């Protein structure tokens, strides 16, 4: 079927009760271009405000119901064609109307779906499509709202290739040739028997035909036929994270329809001795969990935003992503294929047991099969996808009925796609939550006066989860749930890794979610054990909502314990290796060292205003250190310097004066600390191995006049296809050193062939908006995102107090 973008020409508004409209209430529609997040532009609500607030889980944004509409014309010559609309994602509880009539719905906010529209259309005149979406206390993180992913119009003949009807597998591969099996589903909505020629060509990355086949297929009325063709590619170039080579399968129904899908030739193997093997080579998953929001853009899913995230995460040392806790967008899957990033795609955060007042558990029993089918259909041709996860921290996994649900989900996936593995991100503590509640109740009744008991255990979430997960109770209660899987996904349960090697010798384990502060020990376990195939940190990229779980906190001896959720106006979780603008935090460089990918040491400075206070961050929280030696007002004050390194030892020098050598490396958790006094100038770390210098890292104090630097990620972008321009705004000194202590408002003006789509910083607690033209920098940085409106030039001018204006020009070209 012919696919055309359906993103332009929409209008949106908060939905109004029709009876209220009759009484005079008027809420105007405003023009929008899809993808569009209807929530990110709403004013946030402090606790005690609107009843529909999503609270800290949703970054204090309000819930609501939203209405989209679009007027369009279908040419008379398309009468008799099959016409579908595809929605890649609507959050949530989407209902679609065409010319006022109900045409389709989808409760789940992360599944793509199709609306069969031709029966409702008026040809040669105006038509209206209307979409309603609603969100209200239905998630544990920021979801966004509305039509936040791409939409498409599909037009085809009555005899055609069904949508997502081409599936490619590579069941047999060696050096000389690869078997490529192409299964094409041909639909026939006519009343006649039709015989068609199915022509399939395999093309390499250069566009050359490397295999060709023609098959005849007789298709009965109303009975789709699957045509299977086996083609042979000689001397195949294999897809891997290092060489993400893609092929294309061009399938044509002669004179009727055509479809092209990209795919990769690669093999997967799995066993407890050699772990996961891709193309015969063992691969350990250096994984990042990521949520679906795009920071300053909210939930809006643009192809360039997804590609940029994948590229920056790969540059930071990750080779795998776990989409948490919902199916990944098509745009991100495409980027993972092109860039060489492995994917664990996840279906649900809830099954039958709800975690929020009005979440998907209310729809799961009726809709789960269709949502699993949609996820598999979306993922099938993507070589980056190696594993499906059927859930995240599902409490039912500790019961026999939950295990039965898990078996049903796993078998549903296997019946749709037998080429990939199935996992489930099980949290052992949640699997026995009912027992823990009873234990805590008894503990409180008999607690000793010194406060020991289960409450003491709960003081450290990491130790608590590990202790419970390694218990005999969890071993017994989760045995069946793990047995239905190919890979036992474990959240915060590294204490089971060595234990299960003896208890369950055939069990293969993946750390599906782990604390960032424990990556050194966790990675050592991954390297030591063949049956442990990787580690996924929470999280690779910071996100909106679940506010403050990774924020640094301090307590006094008689003060209250730190709260899990931060108060309004906190906005971010604060636990990503990369912040929401894509800037790498110190934890990212530490992880790169632990992975063995960085030889140079790295310096980070704890904020001197908290020196001497008692740190009490959660296990998701890194220290409050940043890579800056610019601390005006703290001259002569004590300061703690963190140095990370994989060498034998590191020497720290302040303005040429040595502060001594300290051991680092694996035996010392790849880190050391120095206490000194802040003095402006240069801080230098030198790494040594076997007495010889191997690498160094330097921080310098920003001095002199402050300058505003503006830099676009690319000088040329395309006018269509979801392309964007990302513009970094940085306060520096004349030598280019970032001035992290000179934050101030920056004002933007955008002219020409583009608009300002989002503008913000990584400030974790702010009342500023992402749709404003003025934002304050955070640690000297801000980020603007530009959306092209057509070919031409986009001119951005930035200004800030006590700085000369700065500008950048981005050229917009038509897509080749």
Short mmCIF file of N, CA and C in Angstrom, two decimals, residues 326-452:
data_model
loop_
_atom_site.label_atom_id
_atom_site.label_comp_id
_atom_site.label_asym_id
_atom_site.label_seq_id
_atom_site.Cartn_x
_atom_site.Cartn_y
_atom_site.Cartn_z
N UNK A 326 7.62 -0.14 27.90
CA UNK A 326 6.62 -0.14 26.83
C UNK A 326 7.32 -0.39 25.50
N UNK A 327 6.57 -0.76 24.47
CA UNK A 327 7.20 -1.01 23.17
C UNK A 327 7.90 0.23 22.62
N UNK A 328 9.03 0.02 21.97
CA UNK A 328 9.85 1.08 21.40
C UNK A 328 9.19 1.65 20.15
N UNK A 329 9.45 2.91 19.87
CA UNK A 329 8.92 3.54 18.66
C UNK A 329 9.59 2.96 17.42
N UNK A 330 8.88 3.05 16.28
CA UNK A 330 9.45 2.60 15.02
C UNK A 330 10.69 3.42 14.67
N UNK A 331 10.65 4.71 14.95
CA UNK A 331 11.78 5.57 14.62
C UNK A 331 13.03 5.17 15.39
N UNK A 332 12.88 4.81 16.66
CA UNK A 332 14.06 4.40 17.43
C UNK A 332 14.57 3.05 16.96
N UNK A 333 13.67 2.15 16.61
CA UNK A 333 14.11 0.86 16.06
C UNK A 333 14.92 1.06 14.79
N UNK A 334 14.45 1.94 13.90
CA UNK A 334 15.19 2.22 12.67
C UNK A 334 16.59 2.73 13.00
N UNK A 335 16.68 3.62 13.99
CA UNK A 335 17.98 4.18 14.37
C UNK A 335 18.88 3.09 14.95
N UNK A 336 18.33 2.20 15.77
CA UNK A 336 19.13 1.11 16.34
C UNK A 336 19.66 0.19 15.24
N UNK A 337 18.85 -0.05 14.21
CA UNK A 337 19.31 -0.87 13.08
C UNK A 337 20.49 -0.20 12.38
N UNK A 338 20.35 1.09 12.08
CA UNK A 338 21.38 1.80 11.32
C UNK A 338 22.67 1.99 12.11
N UNK A 339 22.53 2.22 13.41
CA UNK A 339 23.69 2.59 14.22
C UNK A 339 24.32 1.40 14.94
N UNK A 340 23.63 0.27 14.98
CA UNK A 340 24.21 -0.91 15.63
C UNK A 340 23.99 -0.93 17.12
N UNK A 341 22.74 -0.82 17.54
CA UNK A 341 22.38 -0.87 18.96
C UNK A 341 21.39 -2.02 19.16
N UNK A 342 21.69 -2.93 20.08
CA UNK A 342 20.80 -4.05 20.36
C UNK A 342 19.61 -3.59 21.19
N UNK A 343 18.49 -4.31 21.07
CA UNK A 343 17.25 -3.88 21.69
C UNK A 343 16.59 -5.03 22.44
N UNK A 344 16.19 -4.76 23.68
CA UNK A 344 15.23 -5.58 24.41
C UNK A 344 13.94 -4.77 24.44
N UNK A 345 12.94 -5.20 23.68
CA UNK A 345 11.70 -4.43 23.59
C UNK A 345 10.71 -4.98 24.60
N UNK A 346 10.10 -4.09 25.35
CA UNK A 346 9.27 -4.49 26.49
C UNK A 346 7.81 -4.19 26.22
N UNK A 347 6.95 -5.08 26.66
CA UNK A 347 5.53 -4.96 26.36
C UNK A 347 4.79 -4.11 27.38
N UNK A 348 4.81 -4.50 28.66
CA UNK A 348 3.92 -3.88 29.64
C UNK A 348 4.63 -3.64 30.97
N UNK A 349 4.11 -2.65 31.70
CA UNK A 349 4.52 -2.43 33.09
C UNK A 349 3.52 -3.05 34.06
N UNK A 350 2.34 -3.37 33.57
CA UNK A 350 1.33 -4.00 34.43
C UNK A 350 0.63 -5.09 33.63
N UNK A 351 0.17 -6.11 34.37
CA UNK A 351 -0.74 -7.10 33.80
C UNK A 351 -2.11 -6.91 34.46
N UNK A 352 -2.46 -7.78 35.37
CA UNK A 352 -3.78 -7.68 36.01
C UNK A 352 -3.76 -6.91 37.31
N UNK A 353 -2.58 -6.71 37.88
CA UNK A 353 -2.45 -6.01 39.16
C UNK A 353 -1.99 -4.58 38.91
N UNK A 354 -2.85 -3.62 39.19
CA UNK A 354 -2.55 -2.23 38.88
C UNK A 354 -1.50 -1.63 39.78
N UNK A 355 -0.75 -0.67 39.24
CA UNK A 355 0.24 0.08 40.00
C UNK A 355 -0.16 1.55 40.16
N UNK A 356 -1.07 2.00 39.30
CA UNK A 356 -1.63 3.35 39.39
C UNK A 356 -3.15 3.22 39.35
N UNK A 357 -3.83 4.30 39.75
CA UNK A 357 -5.27 4.20 39.95
C UNK A 357 -6.04 3.77 38.70
N UNK A 358 -5.62 4.28 37.51
CA UNK A 358 -6.40 4.03 36.31
C UNK A 358 -5.50 3.54 35.17
N UNK A 359 -4.61 2.60 35.46
CA UNK A 359 -3.60 2.22 34.48
C UNK A 359 -4.10 1.10 33.56
N UNK A 360 -3.19 0.58 32.74
CA UNK A 360 -3.53 -0.39 31.69
C UNK A 360 -4.04 -1.71 32.25
N UNK A 361 -3.86 -1.96 33.55
CA UNK A 361 -4.38 -3.21 34.11
C UNK A 361 -5.88 -3.33 33.91
N UNK A 362 -6.57 -2.20 33.77
CA UNK A 362 -8.01 -2.21 33.54
C UNK A 362 -8.36 -2.74 32.14
N UNK A 363 -7.42 -2.65 31.21
CA UNK A 363 -7.65 -3.09 29.83
C UNK A 363 -6.89 -4.36 29.47
N UNK A 364 -5.90 -4.74 30.28
CA UNK A 364 -5.00 -5.84 29.95
C UNK A 364 -5.73 -7.15 29.62
N UNK A 365 -6.67 -7.61 30.42
CA UNK A 365 -7.25 -8.93 30.13
C UNK A 365 -7.88 -9.02 28.74
N UNK A 366 -8.43 -7.92 28.24
CA UNK A 366 -9.10 -7.96 26.94
C UNK A 366 -8.16 -7.65 25.79
N UNK A 367 -7.12 -6.85 26.02
CA UNK A 367 -6.33 -6.29 24.92
C UNK A 367 -4.92 -6.83 24.80
N UNK A 368 -4.43 -7.62 25.76
CA UNK A 368 -3.01 -7.94 25.77
C UNK A 368 -2.56 -8.68 24.52
N UNK A 369 -3.39 -9.58 23.99
CA UNK A 369 -2.98 -10.35 22.82
C UNK A 369 -2.79 -9.44 21.61
N UNK A 370 -3.71 -8.50 21.41
CA UNK A 370 -3.58 -7.59 20.28
C UNK A 370 -2.38 -6.68 20.43
N UNK A 371 -2.05 -6.31 21.66
CA UNK A 371 -0.89 -5.45 21.87
C UNK A 371 0.42 -6.21 21.70
N UNK A 372 0.44 -7.47 22.10
CA UNK A 372 1.61 -8.32 21.81
C UNK A 372 1.79 -8.48 20.31
N UNK A 373 0.70 -8.75 19.61
CA UNK A 373 0.77 -8.89 18.15
C UNK A 373 1.31 -7.63 17.50
N UNK A 374 0.89 -6.47 17.98
CA UNK A 374 1.35 -5.20 17.40
C UNK A 374 2.84 -5.00 17.65
N UNK A 375 3.32 -5.34 18.84
CA UNK A 375 4.74 -5.19 19.14
C UNK A 375 5.58 -6.10 18.25
N UNK A 376 5.18 -7.34 18.12
CA UNK A 376 5.95 -8.27 17.30
C UNK A 376 5.92 -7.87 15.83
N UNK A 377 4.76 -7.47 15.34
CA UNK A 377 4.68 -7.04 13.94
C UNK A 377 5.59 -5.85 13.67
N UNK A 378 5.67 -4.94 14.61
CA UNK A 378 6.52 -3.77 14.48
C UNK A 378 8.00 -4.14 14.48
N UNK A 379 8.37 -5.13 15.27
CA UNK A 379 9.78 -5.44 15.51
C UNK A 379 10.36 -6.47 14.54
N UNK A 380 9.52 -7.22 13.87
CA UNK A 380 9.94 -8.48 13.26
C UNK A 380 11.15 -8.32 12.33
N UNK A 381 11.20 -7.32 11.50
CA UNK A 381 12.28 -7.20 10.51
C UNK A 381 13.49 -6.44 11.02
N UNK A 382 13.51 -6.06 12.27
CA UNK A 382 14.60 -5.25 12.80
C UNK A 382 15.69 -6.14 13.40
N UNK A 383 16.88 -6.15 12.80
CA UNK A 383 17.96 -7.00 13.35
C UNK A 383 18.41 -6.55 14.73
N UNK A 384 18.16 -5.30 15.08
CA UNK A 384 18.57 -4.81 16.39
C UNK A 384 17.82 -5.50 17.52
N UNK A 385 16.59 -5.96 17.27
CA UNK A 385 15.78 -6.58 18.31
C UNK A 385 16.24 -8.01 18.52
N UNK A 386 16.69 -8.31 19.72
CA UNK A 386 17.16 -9.66 20.03
C UNK A 386 16.29 -10.35 21.08
N UNK A 387 15.44 -9.57 21.75
CA UNK A 387 14.71 -10.15 22.86
C UNK A 387 13.44 -9.33 23.11
N UNK A 388 12.37 -10.03 23.50
CA UNK A 388 11.14 -9.39 23.94
C UNK A 388 11.01 -9.58 25.45
N UNK A 389 10.59 -8.53 26.14
CA UNK A 389 10.27 -8.63 27.56
C UNK A 389 8.76 -8.57 27.72
N UNK A 390 8.20 -9.52 28.43
CA UNK A 390 6.74 -9.57 28.58
C UNK A 390 6.25 -8.71 29.73
N UNK A 391 7.16 -8.11 30.49
CA UNK A 391 6.68 -7.26 31.57
C UNK A 391 7.81 -6.70 32.41
N UNK A 392 7.44 -5.80 33.31
CA UNK A 392 8.40 -5.18 34.22
C UNK A 392 7.84 -5.17 35.63
N UNK A 393 8.57 -5.81 36.53
CA UNK A 393 8.25 -5.80 37.96
C UNK A 393 6.76 -6.12 38.19
N UNK A 394 6.34 -7.21 37.58
CA UNK A 394 4.95 -7.65 37.68
C UNK A 394 4.76 -8.41 38.99
N UNK A 395 3.93 -7.91 39.89
CA UNK A 395 3.77 -8.60 41.18
C UNK A 395 3.25 -10.03 41.03
N UNK A 396 2.47 -10.29 39.97
CA UNK A 396 1.89 -11.62 39.79
C UNK A 396 2.93 -12.71 39.57
N UNK A 397 4.19 -12.35 39.25
CA UNK A 397 5.19 -13.39 38.98
C UNK A 397 5.48 -14.26 40.19
N UNK A 398 5.05 -13.84 41.35
CA UNK A 398 5.26 -14.66 42.55
C UNK A 398 4.12 -15.61 42.85
N UNK A 399 3.13 -15.69 41.96
CA UNK A 399 2.01 -16.58 42.20
C UNK A 399 1.87 -17.57 41.05
N UNK A 400 1.18 -18.66 41.29
CA UNK A 400 1.03 -19.67 40.24
C UNK A 400 0.15 -19.16 39.11
N UNK A 401 -0.85 -18.33 39.44
CA UNK A 401 -1.68 -17.77 38.38
C UNK A 401 -0.90 -16.74 37.57
N UNK A 402 -0.01 -16.00 38.23
CA UNK A 402 0.86 -15.08 37.50
C UNK A 402 1.80 -15.82 36.57
N UNK A 403 2.31 -16.97 37.03
CA UNK A 403 3.17 -17.78 36.17
C UNK A 403 2.40 -18.27 34.96
N UNK A 404 1.12 -18.60 35.16
CA UNK A 404 0.30 -19.03 34.04
C UNK A 404 0.09 -17.89 33.04
N UNK A 405 -0.13 -16.68 33.55
CA UNK A 405 -0.22 -15.52 32.66
C UNK A 405 1.09 -15.36 31.88
N UNK A 406 2.21 -15.48 32.58
CA UNK A 406 3.51 -15.34 31.92
C UNK A 406 3.71 -16.37 30.83
N UNK A 407 3.28 -17.59 31.08
CA UNK A 407 3.41 -18.63 30.06
C UNK A 407 2.57 -18.28 28.83
N UNK A 408 1.38 -17.76 29.06
CA UNK A 408 0.53 -17.37 27.94
C UNK A 408 1.15 -16.25 27.12
N UNK A 409 1.72 -15.24 27.76
CA UNK A 409 2.36 -14.15 27.04
C UNK A 409 3.57 -14.65 26.26
N UNK A 410 4.40 -15.46 26.93
CA UNK A 410 5.61 -15.97 26.27
C UNK A 410 5.26 -16.81 25.05
N UNK A 411 4.25 -17.67 25.17
CA UNK A 411 3.88 -18.52 24.04
C UNK A 411 3.23 -17.72 22.93
N UNK A 412 2.52 -16.65 23.29
CA UNK A 412 1.95 -15.79 22.26
C UNK A 412 3.07 -15.18 21.42
N UNK A 413 4.12 -14.72 22.07
CA UNK A 413 5.26 -14.15 21.33
C UNK A 413 5.91 -15.23 20.47
N UNK A 414 6.14 -16.39 21.03
CA UNK A 414 6.83 -17.45 20.27
C UNK A 414 6.02 -17.90 19.06
N UNK A 415 4.70 -17.88 19.18
CA UNK A 415 3.88 -18.28 18.04
C UNK A 415 3.92 -17.23 16.94
N UNK A 416 4.24 -15.98 17.30
CA UNK A 416 4.32 -14.90 16.32
C UNK A 416 5.72 -14.70 15.79
N UNK A 417 6.73 -15.00 16.61
CA UNK A 417 8.13 -14.79 16.23
C UNK A 417 8.99 -15.78 17.01
N UNK A 418 9.39 -16.85 16.33
CA UNK A 418 10.23 -17.86 16.98
C UNK A 418 11.71 -17.62 16.81
N UNK A 419 12.11 -16.43 16.33
CA UNK A 419 13.52 -16.16 16.04
C UNK A 419 14.23 -15.40 17.15
N UNK A 420 13.48 -14.98 18.17
CA UNK A 420 14.08 -14.17 19.23
C UNK A 420 13.75 -14.76 20.59
N UNK A 421 14.40 -14.24 21.61
CA UNK A 421 14.25 -14.77 22.96
C UNK A 421 13.23 -13.96 23.75
N UNK A 422 12.73 -14.59 24.82
CA UNK A 422 11.72 -13.98 25.67
C UNK A 422 12.26 -13.86 27.08
N UNK A 423 12.08 -12.67 27.67
CA UNK A 423 12.48 -12.45 29.05
C UNK A 423 11.33 -11.75 29.78
N UNK A 424 11.54 -11.52 31.06
CA UNK A 424 10.59 -10.78 31.90
C UNK A 424 11.42 -10.13 33.00
N UNK A 425 11.27 -8.83 33.19
CA UNK A 425 12.06 -8.11 34.18
C UNK A 425 11.41 -8.28 35.56
N UNK A 426 11.85 -9.32 36.26
CA UNK A 426 11.23 -9.71 37.53
C UNK A 426 11.94 -9.04 38.69
N UNK A 427 11.16 -8.42 39.56
CA UNK A 427 11.67 -7.89 40.82
C UNK A 427 11.24 -8.85 41.92
N UNK A 428 12.21 -9.55 42.50
CA UNK A 428 11.89 -10.58 43.49
C UNK A 428 11.17 -10.03 44.69
N UNK A 429 11.50 -8.80 45.08
CA UNK A 429 10.83 -8.22 46.24
C UNK A 429 9.34 -8.01 45.96
N UNK A 430 9.00 -7.51 44.78
CA UNK A 430 7.59 -7.29 44.46
C UNK A 430 6.86 -8.60 44.28
N UNK A 431 7.57 -9.65 43.89
CA UNK A 431 6.93 -10.96 43.70
C UNK A 431 6.45 -11.56 45.01
N UNK A 432 7.02 -11.12 46.13
CA UNK A 432 6.60 -11.63 47.44
C UNK A 432 6.11 -10.49 48.32
N UNK A 433 5.55 -9.47 47.69
CA UNK A 433 5.18 -8.25 48.41
C UNK A 433 4.17 -8.52 49.51
N UNK A 434 3.23 -9.42 49.26
CA UNK A 434 2.21 -9.68 50.29
C UNK A 434 2.85 -10.25 51.54
N UNK A 435 3.82 -11.15 51.39
CA UNK A 435 4.52 -11.69 52.55
C UNK A 435 5.33 -10.61 53.28
N UNK A 436 5.93 -9.70 52.51
CA UNK A 436 6.71 -8.64 53.12
C UNK A 436 5.84 -7.69 53.93
N UNK A 437 4.65 -7.43 53.44
CA UNK A 437 3.73 -6.57 54.21
C UNK A 437 3.40 -7.20 55.55
N UNK A 438 3.16 -8.52 55.51
CA UNK A 438 2.85 -9.21 56.76
C UNK A 438 4.06 -9.23 57.68
N UNK A 439 5.25 -9.45 57.10
CA UNK A 439 6.46 -9.47 57.91
C UNK A 439 6.72 -8.12 58.54
N UNK A 440 6.48 -7.05 57.77
CA UNK A 440 6.69 -5.71 58.32
C UNK A 440 5.70 -5.41 59.44
N UNK A 441 4.45 -5.86 59.25
CA UNK A 441 3.46 -5.64 60.30
C UNK A 441 3.88 -6.32 61.60
N UNK A 442 4.35 -7.58 61.47
CA UNK A 442 4.79 -8.30 62.67
C UNK A 442 6.02 -7.64 63.27
N UNK A 443 6.92 -7.16 62.39
CA UNK A 443 8.13 -6.52 62.87
C UNK A 443 7.82 -5.26 63.66
N UNK A 444 6.85 -4.50 63.19
CA UNK A 444 6.47 -3.28 63.89
C UNK A 444 5.85 -3.59 65.25
N UNK A 445 5.14 -4.73 65.33
CA UNK A 445 4.52 -5.10 66.60
C UNK A 445 5.55 -5.55 67.63
N UNK A 446 6.66 -6.15 67.13
CA UNK A 446 7.65 -6.72 68.05
C UNK A 446 9.02 -6.06 67.90
N UNK A 447 9.05 -4.85 67.29
CA UNK A 447 10.33 -4.20 67.01
C UNK A 447 11.08 -3.88 68.30
N UNK A 448 12.38 -4.19 68.35
CA UNK A 448 13.18 -3.82 69.52
C UNK A 448 13.31 -2.31 69.61
N UNK A 449 13.58 -1.84 70.81
CA UNK A 449 13.64 -0.40 71.03
C UNK A 449 14.77 0.27 70.27
N UNK A 450 15.83 -0.47 69.89
CA UNK A 450 16.95 0.14 69.18
C UNK A 450 16.67 0.32 67.69
N UNK A 451 15.47 -0.09 67.24
CA UNK A 451 15.10 0.17 65.84
C UNK A 451 15.58 -0.86 64.86
N UNK A 452 16.19 -1.96 65.30
CA UNK A 452 16.63 -2.97 64.35
C UNK A 452 15.43 -3.76 63.86
#
